[in-house]
Short mmCIF file of C-alpha atoms in Angstrom, two decimals:
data_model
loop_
_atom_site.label_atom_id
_atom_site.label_comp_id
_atom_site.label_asym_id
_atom_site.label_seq_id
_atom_site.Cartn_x
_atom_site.Cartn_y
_atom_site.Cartn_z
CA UNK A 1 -58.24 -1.51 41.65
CA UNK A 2 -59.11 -4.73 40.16
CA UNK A 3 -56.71 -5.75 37.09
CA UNK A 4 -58.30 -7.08 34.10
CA UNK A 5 -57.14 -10.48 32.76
CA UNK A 6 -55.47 -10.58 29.74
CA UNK A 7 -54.08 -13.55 27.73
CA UNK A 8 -50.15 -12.52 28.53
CA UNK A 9 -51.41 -12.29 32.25
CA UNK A 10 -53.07 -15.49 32.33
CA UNK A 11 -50.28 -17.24 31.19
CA UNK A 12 -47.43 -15.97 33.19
CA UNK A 13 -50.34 -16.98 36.11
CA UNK A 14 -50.66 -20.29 35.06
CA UNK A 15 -46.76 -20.71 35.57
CA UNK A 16 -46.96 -21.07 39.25
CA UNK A 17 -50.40 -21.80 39.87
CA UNK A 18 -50.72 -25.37 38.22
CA UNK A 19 -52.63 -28.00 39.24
CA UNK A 20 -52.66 -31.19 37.35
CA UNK A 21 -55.96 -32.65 37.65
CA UNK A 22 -56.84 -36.10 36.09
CA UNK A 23 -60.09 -35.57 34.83
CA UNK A 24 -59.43 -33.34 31.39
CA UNK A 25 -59.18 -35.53 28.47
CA UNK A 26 -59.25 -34.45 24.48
CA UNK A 27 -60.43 -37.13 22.03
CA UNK A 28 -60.14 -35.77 18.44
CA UNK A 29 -63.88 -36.10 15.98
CA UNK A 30 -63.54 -37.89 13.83
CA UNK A 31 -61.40 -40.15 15.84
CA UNK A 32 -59.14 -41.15 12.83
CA UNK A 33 -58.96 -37.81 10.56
CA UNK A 34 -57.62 -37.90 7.44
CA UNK A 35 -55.65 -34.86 5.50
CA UNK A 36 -58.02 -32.00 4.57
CA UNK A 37 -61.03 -33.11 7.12
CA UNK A 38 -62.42 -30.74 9.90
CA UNK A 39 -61.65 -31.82 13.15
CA UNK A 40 -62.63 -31.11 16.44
CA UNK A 41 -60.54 -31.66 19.52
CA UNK A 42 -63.38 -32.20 22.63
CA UNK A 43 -62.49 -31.71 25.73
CA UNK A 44 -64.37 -33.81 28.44
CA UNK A 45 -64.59 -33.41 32.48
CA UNK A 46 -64.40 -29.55 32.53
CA UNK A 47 -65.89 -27.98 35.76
CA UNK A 48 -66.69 -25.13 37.87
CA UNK A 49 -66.81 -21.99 35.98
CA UNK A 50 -63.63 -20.89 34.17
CA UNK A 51 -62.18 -18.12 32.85
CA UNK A 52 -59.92 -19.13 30.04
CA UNK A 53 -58.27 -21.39 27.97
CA UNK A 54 -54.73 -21.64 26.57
CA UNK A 55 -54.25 -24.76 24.13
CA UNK A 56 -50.44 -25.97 23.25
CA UNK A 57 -49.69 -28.18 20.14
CA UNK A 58 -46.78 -29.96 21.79
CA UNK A 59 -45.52 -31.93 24.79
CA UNK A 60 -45.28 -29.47 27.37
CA UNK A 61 -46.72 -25.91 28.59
CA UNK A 62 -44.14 -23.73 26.40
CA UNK A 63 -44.85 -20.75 24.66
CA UNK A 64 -43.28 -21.68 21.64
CA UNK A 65 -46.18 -24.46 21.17
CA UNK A 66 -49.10 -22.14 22.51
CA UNK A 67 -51.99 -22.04 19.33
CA UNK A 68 -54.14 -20.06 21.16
CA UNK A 69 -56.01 -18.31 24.17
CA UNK A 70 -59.23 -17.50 24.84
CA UNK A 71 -61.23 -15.50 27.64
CA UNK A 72 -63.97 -17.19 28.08
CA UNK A 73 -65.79 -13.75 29.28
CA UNK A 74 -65.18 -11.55 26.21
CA UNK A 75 -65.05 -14.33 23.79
CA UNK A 76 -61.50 -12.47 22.94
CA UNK A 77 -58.99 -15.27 21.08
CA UNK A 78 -55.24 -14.45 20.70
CA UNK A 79 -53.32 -16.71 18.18
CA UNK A 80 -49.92 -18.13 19.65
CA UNK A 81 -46.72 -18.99 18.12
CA UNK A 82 -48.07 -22.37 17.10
CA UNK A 83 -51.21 -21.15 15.20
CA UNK A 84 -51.55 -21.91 11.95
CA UNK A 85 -54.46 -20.24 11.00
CA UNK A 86 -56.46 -23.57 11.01
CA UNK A 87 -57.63 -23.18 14.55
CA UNK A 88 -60.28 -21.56 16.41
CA UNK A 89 -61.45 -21.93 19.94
CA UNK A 90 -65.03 -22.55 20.95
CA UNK A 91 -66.26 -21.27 24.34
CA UNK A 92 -66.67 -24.99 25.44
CA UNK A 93 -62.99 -24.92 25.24
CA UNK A 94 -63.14 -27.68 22.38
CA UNK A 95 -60.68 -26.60 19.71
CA UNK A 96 -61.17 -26.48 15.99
CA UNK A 97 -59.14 -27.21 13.09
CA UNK A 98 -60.52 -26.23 9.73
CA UNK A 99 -58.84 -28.50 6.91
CA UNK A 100 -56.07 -30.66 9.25
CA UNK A 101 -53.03 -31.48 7.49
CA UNK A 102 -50.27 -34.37 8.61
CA UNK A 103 -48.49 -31.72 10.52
CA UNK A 104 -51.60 -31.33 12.97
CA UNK A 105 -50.60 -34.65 14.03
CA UNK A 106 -49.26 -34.82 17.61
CA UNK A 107 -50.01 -34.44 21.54
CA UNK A 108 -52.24 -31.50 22.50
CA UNK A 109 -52.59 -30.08 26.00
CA UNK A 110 -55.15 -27.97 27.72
CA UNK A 111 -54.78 -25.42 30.06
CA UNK A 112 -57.53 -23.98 31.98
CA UNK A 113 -58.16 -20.89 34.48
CA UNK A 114 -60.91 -21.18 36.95
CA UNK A 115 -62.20 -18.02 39.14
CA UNK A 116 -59.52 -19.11 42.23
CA UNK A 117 -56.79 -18.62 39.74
CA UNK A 118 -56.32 -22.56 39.42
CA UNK A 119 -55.08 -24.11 36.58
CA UNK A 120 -55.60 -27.43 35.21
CA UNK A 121 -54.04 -29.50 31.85
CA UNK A 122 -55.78 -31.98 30.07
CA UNK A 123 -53.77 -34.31 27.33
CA UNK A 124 -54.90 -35.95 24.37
CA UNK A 125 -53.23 -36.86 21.10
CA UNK A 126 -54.46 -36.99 17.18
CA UNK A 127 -52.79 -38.50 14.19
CA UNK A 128 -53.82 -36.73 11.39
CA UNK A 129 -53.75 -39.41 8.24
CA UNK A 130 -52.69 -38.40 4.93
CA UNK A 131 -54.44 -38.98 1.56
CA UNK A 132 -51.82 -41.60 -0.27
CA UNK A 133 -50.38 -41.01 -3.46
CA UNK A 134 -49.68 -44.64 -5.28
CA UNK A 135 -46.23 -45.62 -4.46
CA UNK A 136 -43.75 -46.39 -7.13
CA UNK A 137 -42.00 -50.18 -7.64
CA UNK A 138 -38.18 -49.77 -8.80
CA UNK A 139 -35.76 -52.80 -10.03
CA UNK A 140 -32.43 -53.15 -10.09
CA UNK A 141 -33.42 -54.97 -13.28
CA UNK A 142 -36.50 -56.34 -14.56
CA UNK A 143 -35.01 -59.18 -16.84
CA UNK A 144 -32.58 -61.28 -14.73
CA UNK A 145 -30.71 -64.79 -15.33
CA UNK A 146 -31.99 -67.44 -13.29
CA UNK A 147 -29.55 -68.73 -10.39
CA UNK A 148 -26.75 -66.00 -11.11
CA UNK A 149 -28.85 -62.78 -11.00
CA UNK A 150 -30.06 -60.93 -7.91
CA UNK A 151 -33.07 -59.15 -7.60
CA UNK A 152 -34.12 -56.05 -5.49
CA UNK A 153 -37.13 -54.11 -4.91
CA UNK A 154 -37.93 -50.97 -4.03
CA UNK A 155 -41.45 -49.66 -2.76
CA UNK A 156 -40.51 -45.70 -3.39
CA UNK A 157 -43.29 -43.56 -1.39
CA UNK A 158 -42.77 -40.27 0.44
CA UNK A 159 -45.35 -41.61 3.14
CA UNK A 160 -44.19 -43.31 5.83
CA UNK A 161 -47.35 -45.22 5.34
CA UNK A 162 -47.25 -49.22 6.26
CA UNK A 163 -46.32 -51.50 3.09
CA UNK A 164 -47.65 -54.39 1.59
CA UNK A 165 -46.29 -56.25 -1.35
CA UNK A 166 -48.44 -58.02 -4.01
CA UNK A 167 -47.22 -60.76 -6.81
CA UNK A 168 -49.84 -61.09 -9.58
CA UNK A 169 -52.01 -59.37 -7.70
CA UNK A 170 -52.11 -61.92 -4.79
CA UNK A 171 -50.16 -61.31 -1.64
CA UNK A 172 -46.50 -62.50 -1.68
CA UNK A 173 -45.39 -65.52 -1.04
CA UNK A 174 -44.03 -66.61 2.17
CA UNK A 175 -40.65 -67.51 1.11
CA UNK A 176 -40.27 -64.34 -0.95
CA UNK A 177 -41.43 -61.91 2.01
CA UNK A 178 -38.34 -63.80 3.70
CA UNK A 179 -36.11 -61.61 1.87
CA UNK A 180 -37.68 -58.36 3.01
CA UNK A 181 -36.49 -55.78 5.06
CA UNK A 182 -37.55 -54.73 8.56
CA UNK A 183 -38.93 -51.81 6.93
CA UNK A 184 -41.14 -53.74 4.67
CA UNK A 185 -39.96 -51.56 1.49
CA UNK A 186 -37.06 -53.60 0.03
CA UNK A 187 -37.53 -57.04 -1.23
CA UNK A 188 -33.72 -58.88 -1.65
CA UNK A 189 -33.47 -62.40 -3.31
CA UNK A 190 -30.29 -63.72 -4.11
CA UNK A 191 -30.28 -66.60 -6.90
CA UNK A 192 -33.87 -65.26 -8.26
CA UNK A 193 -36.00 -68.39 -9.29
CA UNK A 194 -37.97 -68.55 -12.39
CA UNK A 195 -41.12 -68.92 -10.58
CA UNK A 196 -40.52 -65.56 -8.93
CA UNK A 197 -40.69 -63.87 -13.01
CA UNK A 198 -44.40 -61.73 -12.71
CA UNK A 199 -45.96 -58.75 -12.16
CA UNK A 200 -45.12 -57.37 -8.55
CA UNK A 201 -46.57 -54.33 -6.71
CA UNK A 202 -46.20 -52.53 -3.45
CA UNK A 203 -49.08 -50.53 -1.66
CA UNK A 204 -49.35 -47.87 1.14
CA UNK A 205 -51.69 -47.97 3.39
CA UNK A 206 -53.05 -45.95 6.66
CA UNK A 207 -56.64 -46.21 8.54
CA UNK A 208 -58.02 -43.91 5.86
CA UNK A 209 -56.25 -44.49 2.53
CA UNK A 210 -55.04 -47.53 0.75
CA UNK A 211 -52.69 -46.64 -2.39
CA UNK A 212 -51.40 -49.50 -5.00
CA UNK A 213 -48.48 -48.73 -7.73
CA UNK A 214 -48.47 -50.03 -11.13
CA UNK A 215 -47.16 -53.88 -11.86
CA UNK A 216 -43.92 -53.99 -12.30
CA UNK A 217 -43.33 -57.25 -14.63
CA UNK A 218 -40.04 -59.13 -13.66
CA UNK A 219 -38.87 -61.61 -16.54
CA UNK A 220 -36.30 -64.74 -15.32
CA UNK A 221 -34.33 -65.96 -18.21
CA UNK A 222 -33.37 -69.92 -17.73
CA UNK A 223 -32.39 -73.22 -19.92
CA UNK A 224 -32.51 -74.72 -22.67
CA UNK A 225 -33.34 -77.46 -20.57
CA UNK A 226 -34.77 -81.15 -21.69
CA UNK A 227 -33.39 -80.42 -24.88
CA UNK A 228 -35.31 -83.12 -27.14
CA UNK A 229 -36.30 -84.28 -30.24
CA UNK A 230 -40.24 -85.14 -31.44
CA UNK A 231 -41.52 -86.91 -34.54
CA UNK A 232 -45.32 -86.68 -34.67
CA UNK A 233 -45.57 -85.16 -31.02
CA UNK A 234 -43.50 -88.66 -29.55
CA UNK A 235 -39.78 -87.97 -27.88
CA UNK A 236 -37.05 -89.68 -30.28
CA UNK A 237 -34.04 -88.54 -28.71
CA UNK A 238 -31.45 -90.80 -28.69
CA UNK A 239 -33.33 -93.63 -30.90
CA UNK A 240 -33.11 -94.71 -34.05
CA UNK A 241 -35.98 -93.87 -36.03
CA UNK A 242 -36.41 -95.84 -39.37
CA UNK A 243 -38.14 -94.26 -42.67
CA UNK A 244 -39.37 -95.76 -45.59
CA UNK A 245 -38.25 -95.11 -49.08
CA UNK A 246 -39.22 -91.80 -50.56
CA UNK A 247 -41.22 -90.93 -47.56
CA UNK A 248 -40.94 -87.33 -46.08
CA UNK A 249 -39.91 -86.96 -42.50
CA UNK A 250 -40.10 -84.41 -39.97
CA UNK A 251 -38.01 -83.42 -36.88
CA UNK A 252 -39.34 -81.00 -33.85
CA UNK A 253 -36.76 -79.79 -31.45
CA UNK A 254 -38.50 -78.59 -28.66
CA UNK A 255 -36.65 -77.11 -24.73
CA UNK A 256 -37.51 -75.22 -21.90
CA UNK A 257 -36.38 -71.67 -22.27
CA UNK A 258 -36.72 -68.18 -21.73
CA UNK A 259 -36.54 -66.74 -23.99
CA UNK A 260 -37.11 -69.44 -26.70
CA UNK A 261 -33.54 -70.51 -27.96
CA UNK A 262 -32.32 -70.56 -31.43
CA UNK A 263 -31.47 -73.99 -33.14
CA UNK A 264 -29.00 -75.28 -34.54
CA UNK A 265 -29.45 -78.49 -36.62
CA UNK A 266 -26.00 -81.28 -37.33
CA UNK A 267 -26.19 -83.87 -39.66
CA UNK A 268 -23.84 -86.68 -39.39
CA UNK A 269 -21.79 -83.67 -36.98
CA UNK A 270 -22.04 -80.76 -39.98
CA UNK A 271 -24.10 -77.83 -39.64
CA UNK A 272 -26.77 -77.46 -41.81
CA UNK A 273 -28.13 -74.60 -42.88
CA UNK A 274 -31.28 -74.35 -40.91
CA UNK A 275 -32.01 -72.02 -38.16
CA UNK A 276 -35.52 -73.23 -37.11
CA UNK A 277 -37.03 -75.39 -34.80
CA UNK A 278 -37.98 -78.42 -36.99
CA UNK A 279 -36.00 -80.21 -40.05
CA UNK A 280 -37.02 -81.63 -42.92
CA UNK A 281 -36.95 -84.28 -44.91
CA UNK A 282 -39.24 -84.56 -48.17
CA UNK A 283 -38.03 -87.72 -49.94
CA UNK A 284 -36.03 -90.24 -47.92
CA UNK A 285 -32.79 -91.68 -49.32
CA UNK A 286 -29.91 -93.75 -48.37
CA UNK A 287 -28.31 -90.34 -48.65
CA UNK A 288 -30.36 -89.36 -45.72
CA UNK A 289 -29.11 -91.81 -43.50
CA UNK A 290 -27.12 -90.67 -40.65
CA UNK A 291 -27.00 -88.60 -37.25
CA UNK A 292 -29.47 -85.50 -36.73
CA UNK A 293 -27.98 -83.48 -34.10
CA UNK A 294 -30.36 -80.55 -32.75
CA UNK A 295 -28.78 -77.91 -30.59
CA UNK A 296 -30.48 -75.22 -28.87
CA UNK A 297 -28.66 -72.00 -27.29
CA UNK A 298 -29.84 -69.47 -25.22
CA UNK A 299 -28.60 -65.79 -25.90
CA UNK A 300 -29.33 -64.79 -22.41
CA UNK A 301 -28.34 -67.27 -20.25
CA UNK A 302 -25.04 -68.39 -22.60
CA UNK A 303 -26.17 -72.03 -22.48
CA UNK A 304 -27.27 -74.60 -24.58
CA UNK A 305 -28.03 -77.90 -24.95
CA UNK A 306 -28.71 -80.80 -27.68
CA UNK A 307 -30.40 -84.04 -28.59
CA UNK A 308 -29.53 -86.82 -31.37
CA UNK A 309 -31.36 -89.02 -33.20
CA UNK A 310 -30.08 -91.85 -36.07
CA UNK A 311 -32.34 -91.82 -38.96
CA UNK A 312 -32.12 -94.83 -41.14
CA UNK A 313 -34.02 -96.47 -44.26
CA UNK A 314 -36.21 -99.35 -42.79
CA UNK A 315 -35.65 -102.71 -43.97
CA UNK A 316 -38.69 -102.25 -46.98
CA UNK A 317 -36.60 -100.02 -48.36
CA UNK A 318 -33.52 -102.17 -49.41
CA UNK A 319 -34.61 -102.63 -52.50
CA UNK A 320 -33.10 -100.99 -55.54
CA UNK A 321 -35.35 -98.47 -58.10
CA UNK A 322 -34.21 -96.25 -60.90
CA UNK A 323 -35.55 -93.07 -61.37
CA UNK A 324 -34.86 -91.27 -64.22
CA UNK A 325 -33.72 -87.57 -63.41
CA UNK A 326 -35.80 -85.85 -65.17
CA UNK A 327 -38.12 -88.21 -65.67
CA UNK A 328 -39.18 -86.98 -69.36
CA UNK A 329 -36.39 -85.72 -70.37
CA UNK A 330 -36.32 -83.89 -73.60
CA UNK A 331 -33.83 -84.94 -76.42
CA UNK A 332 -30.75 -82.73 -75.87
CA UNK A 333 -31.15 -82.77 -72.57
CA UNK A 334 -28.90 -84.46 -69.74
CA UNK A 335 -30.45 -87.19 -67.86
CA UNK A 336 -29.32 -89.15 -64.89
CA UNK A 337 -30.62 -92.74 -63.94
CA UNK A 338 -30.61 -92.31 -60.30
CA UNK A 339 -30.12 -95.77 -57.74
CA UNK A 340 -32.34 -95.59 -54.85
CA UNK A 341 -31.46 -98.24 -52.60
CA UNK A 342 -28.41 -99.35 -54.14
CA UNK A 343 -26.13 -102.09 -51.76
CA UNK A 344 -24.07 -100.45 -48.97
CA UNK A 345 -21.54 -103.51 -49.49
CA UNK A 346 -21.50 -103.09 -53.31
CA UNK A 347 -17.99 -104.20 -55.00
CA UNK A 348 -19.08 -104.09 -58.54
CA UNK A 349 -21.73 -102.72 -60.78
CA UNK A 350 -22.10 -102.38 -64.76
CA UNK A 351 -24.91 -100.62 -66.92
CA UNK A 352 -26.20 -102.08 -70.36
CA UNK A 353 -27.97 -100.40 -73.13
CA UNK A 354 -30.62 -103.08 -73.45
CA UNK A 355 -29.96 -106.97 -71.93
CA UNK A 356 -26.92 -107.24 -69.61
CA UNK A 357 -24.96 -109.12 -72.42
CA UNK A 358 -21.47 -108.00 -73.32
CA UNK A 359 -21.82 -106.63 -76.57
CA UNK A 360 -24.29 -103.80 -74.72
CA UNK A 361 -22.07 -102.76 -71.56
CA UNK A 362 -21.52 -99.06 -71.22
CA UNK A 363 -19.82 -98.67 -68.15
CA UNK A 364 -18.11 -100.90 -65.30
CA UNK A 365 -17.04 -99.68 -61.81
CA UNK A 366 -13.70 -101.86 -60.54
CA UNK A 367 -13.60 -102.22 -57.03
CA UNK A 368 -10.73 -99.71 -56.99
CA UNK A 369 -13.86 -97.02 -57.93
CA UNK A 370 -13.27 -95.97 -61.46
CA UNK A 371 -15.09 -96.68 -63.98
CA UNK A 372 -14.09 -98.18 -67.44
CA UNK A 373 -16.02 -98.00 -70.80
CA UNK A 374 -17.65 -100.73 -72.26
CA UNK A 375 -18.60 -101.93 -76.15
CA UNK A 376 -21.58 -99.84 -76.08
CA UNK A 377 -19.65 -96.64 -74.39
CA UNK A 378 -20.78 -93.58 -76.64
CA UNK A 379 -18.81 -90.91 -74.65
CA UNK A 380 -21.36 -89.47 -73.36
CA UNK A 381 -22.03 -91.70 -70.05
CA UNK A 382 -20.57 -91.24 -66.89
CA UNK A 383 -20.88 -93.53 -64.31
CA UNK A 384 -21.14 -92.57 -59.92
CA UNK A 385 -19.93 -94.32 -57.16
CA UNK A 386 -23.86 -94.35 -56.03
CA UNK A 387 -24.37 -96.70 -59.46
CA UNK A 388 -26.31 -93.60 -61.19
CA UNK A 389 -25.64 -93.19 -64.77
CA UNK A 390 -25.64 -89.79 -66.71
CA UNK A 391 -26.59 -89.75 -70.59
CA UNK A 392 -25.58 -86.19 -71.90
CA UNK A 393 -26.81 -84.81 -74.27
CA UNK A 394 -29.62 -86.85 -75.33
CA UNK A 395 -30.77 -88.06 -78.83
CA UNK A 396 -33.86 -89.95 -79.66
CA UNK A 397 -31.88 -93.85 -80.20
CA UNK A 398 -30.92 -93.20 -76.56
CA UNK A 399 -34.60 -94.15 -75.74
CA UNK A 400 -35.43 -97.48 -74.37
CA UNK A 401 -34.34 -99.80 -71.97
CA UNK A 402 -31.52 -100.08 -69.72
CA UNK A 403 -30.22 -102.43 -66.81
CA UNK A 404 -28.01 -102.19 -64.12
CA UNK A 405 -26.16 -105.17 -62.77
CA UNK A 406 -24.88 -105.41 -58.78
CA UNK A 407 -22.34 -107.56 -57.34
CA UNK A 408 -21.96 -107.07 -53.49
CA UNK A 409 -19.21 -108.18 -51.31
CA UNK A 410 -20.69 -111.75 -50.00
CA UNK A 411 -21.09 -112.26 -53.97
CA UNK A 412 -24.68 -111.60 -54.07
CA UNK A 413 -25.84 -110.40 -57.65
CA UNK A 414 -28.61 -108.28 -58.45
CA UNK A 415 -30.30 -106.86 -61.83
CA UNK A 416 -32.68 -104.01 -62.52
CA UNK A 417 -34.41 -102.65 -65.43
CA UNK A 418 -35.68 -99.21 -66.62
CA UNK A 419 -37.35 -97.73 -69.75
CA UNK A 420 -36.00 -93.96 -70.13
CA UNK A 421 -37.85 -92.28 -72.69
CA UNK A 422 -36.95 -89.22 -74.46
CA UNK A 423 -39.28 -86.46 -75.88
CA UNK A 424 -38.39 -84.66 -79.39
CA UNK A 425 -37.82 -81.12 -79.79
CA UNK A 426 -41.10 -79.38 -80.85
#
């Protein structure tokens, strides 16, 4: 009585009876699958007429990787432990794999049964590709100090995909990808450079699916550096710039920074109120004259930096004027005749109501600095160590003119006139 093959039969058969011909192959359609495609594993060089099949998803003939067996007379297939429901055998002995996922991925053998009880295996291999989901860029910090600060980057991706690494969206530079790691997913740089501050990226990629994360933007902080200062757009620092009388000047203090520093502006070494990046000076004085000091300080990096300049009256300017503060002032009013200009090596000075005779001297300054009162003294004028003069407390016979008389060091005497003029009450 002849016994009918069955698939537990066949197998326990093909245990003893094996022989390992070289002319099977399996070459997976499409050759480079991705995730979710149908696939075909064919199987070429079959002969002679067979009787079944028994296909293994692993590296040798075990049971626990048998998918499936099929009698090729009855058509009858009977899943193994390895089927997962995916696969289905065609009489051809080609195997089927509705939807592949990543786990399909690995070496496949066939087994086959001919009618003198001979077995055969045939080996073949597929890598099942995966559909890539955009990888993720991660910083140790995205805003780091230049030359102190380390930086590290992460491409974060579940895939064990191959990487590539982008900087605004061109690939990285060589002496960046020097600091990567064998893997390819962690970028190191020790001192970062300010150059390296931009958008970087990572992307996955297999045969069948390329996947790019969002920019990650990296910001390098770094200076103040060539700390200077600019009047009209030209670099002053360290020169003396000279203004004309009653002109208006203005400073620019400009540095390389990141971020952009806050300034800090000195005056003859005092701080002056002024928190922005250009001073200003509307009417230029002897009072003016001096050191202008700029400093510039980074919150970031904790540095700073500063430039001078020495701002003086130009030589037109020596001359003396008297400007009446107000200039139309109204009678009960205060008014000071202000000296613009006056003689750095003054020693004396006196004013007169009218000609510079004694009999119309207010006020003399002594050497020592006070002042004493003259003929003409009212008690209401004061005199300044700058050779103003303040009337208080105006009246109308205060109007007309008035002259100032200079004696300098070296003896050198000088006399100048104004008319003030004072406004009744209405």
């Amino acid at each position: 009585m002849k016994m009918p093959l069955t698939c537990y039969s066949w197998f326990l058969l093909s245990a003893w009876i094996l022989n390992t011909g070289a002319e099977i192959s399996i070459t997976p359609e499409p050759a480079q699958p991705a995730e979710g495609d149908n696939v075909t594993l064919v199987v070429h060089g079959l002969s002679g007429e067979l009787l079944a099949y028994n296909w293994y998803a692993g590296p040798t003939l075990s049971l626990t990787f048998l998918v499936a067996s099929y009698i090729v007379s009855t058509g009858d297939e009977t899943p193994g432990p390895a089927h997962t429901g995916r696969e289905a055998v065609r009489p051809d002995g080609s195997l089927d794999i509705h939807g592949a996922l990543p786990g399909h991925t690995g070496t496949y053998i066939l087994q086959t049964l001919n009618r003198q009880f001979q077995t055969e295996v045939g080996y073949g291999h597929m890598q099942v590709y995966e559909i890539l989901a955009p990888p993720t860029v991660m910083a140790n910090d995205t805003a780091l100090v230049e030359r102190r600060d380390t930086l590290r980057l992460i491409c974060s991706s579940p895939s064990p995909a191959e990487v590539r690494w982008f900087f605004n969206g061109d690939a990285l530079p060589v002496a960046v990808r020097l600091g990567m790691s064998p893997d390819g997913r962690m970028l190191t740089r020790h001192g970062v450079r300010r150059e390296e501050a931009g958008a970087y990226q990572c992307e996955v990629w297999n045969p069948v699916s390329v996947s790019r994360s969002e920019p990650l933007n990296l910001t390098v902080y770094f200076g103040p550096e060539r700390v200077a200062i600019l009047q009209d757009s030209t670099t002053r620092t360290g020169c003396t710039i000279k203004v004309d009388f009653n002109t208006s000047l203005t400073l620019w203090c400009v540095a390389r920074s990141c971020p952009e520093p806050e300034y800090v502006w000195a005056f003859n070494g005092k701080a002056l109120k002024n928190g922005q990046d250009h001073l200003n000076i509307s009417s230029m004085t002897a009072a003016h004259e001096g050191t202008y000091t700029c400093i510039a300080k980074n919150s970031k990096t904790l540095l700073s930096g500063s430039a001078s300049v020495v701002v003086k009256l130009s030589a037109a300017a020596v001359a003396m004027m008297i400007v009446p503060v107000p200039t139309k002032p109204t009678e009960g009013q205060d008014v000071t005749l202000t000296v613009q200009g006056y003689p750095k090596d003054l020693l004396v000075y006196a004013w007169y109501r009218g000609p510079a005779s004694e009999p119309n001297r207010l006020l003399s300054q002594l050497p020592s600095g006070n002042w004493i009162a003259g003929p003409a003294h009212t008690g209401r004028e004061v005199g300044f160590a700058n050779c103003s003069l303040l009337v208080q407390k105006l009246n109308l016979t205060d109007a007309g003119r008035y002259t100032l008389k200079t004696v300098t060091l070296q003896g050198k005497t000088d006399t100048l006139e104004v008319e003030l003029q004072v406004a009744p009450l209405e």
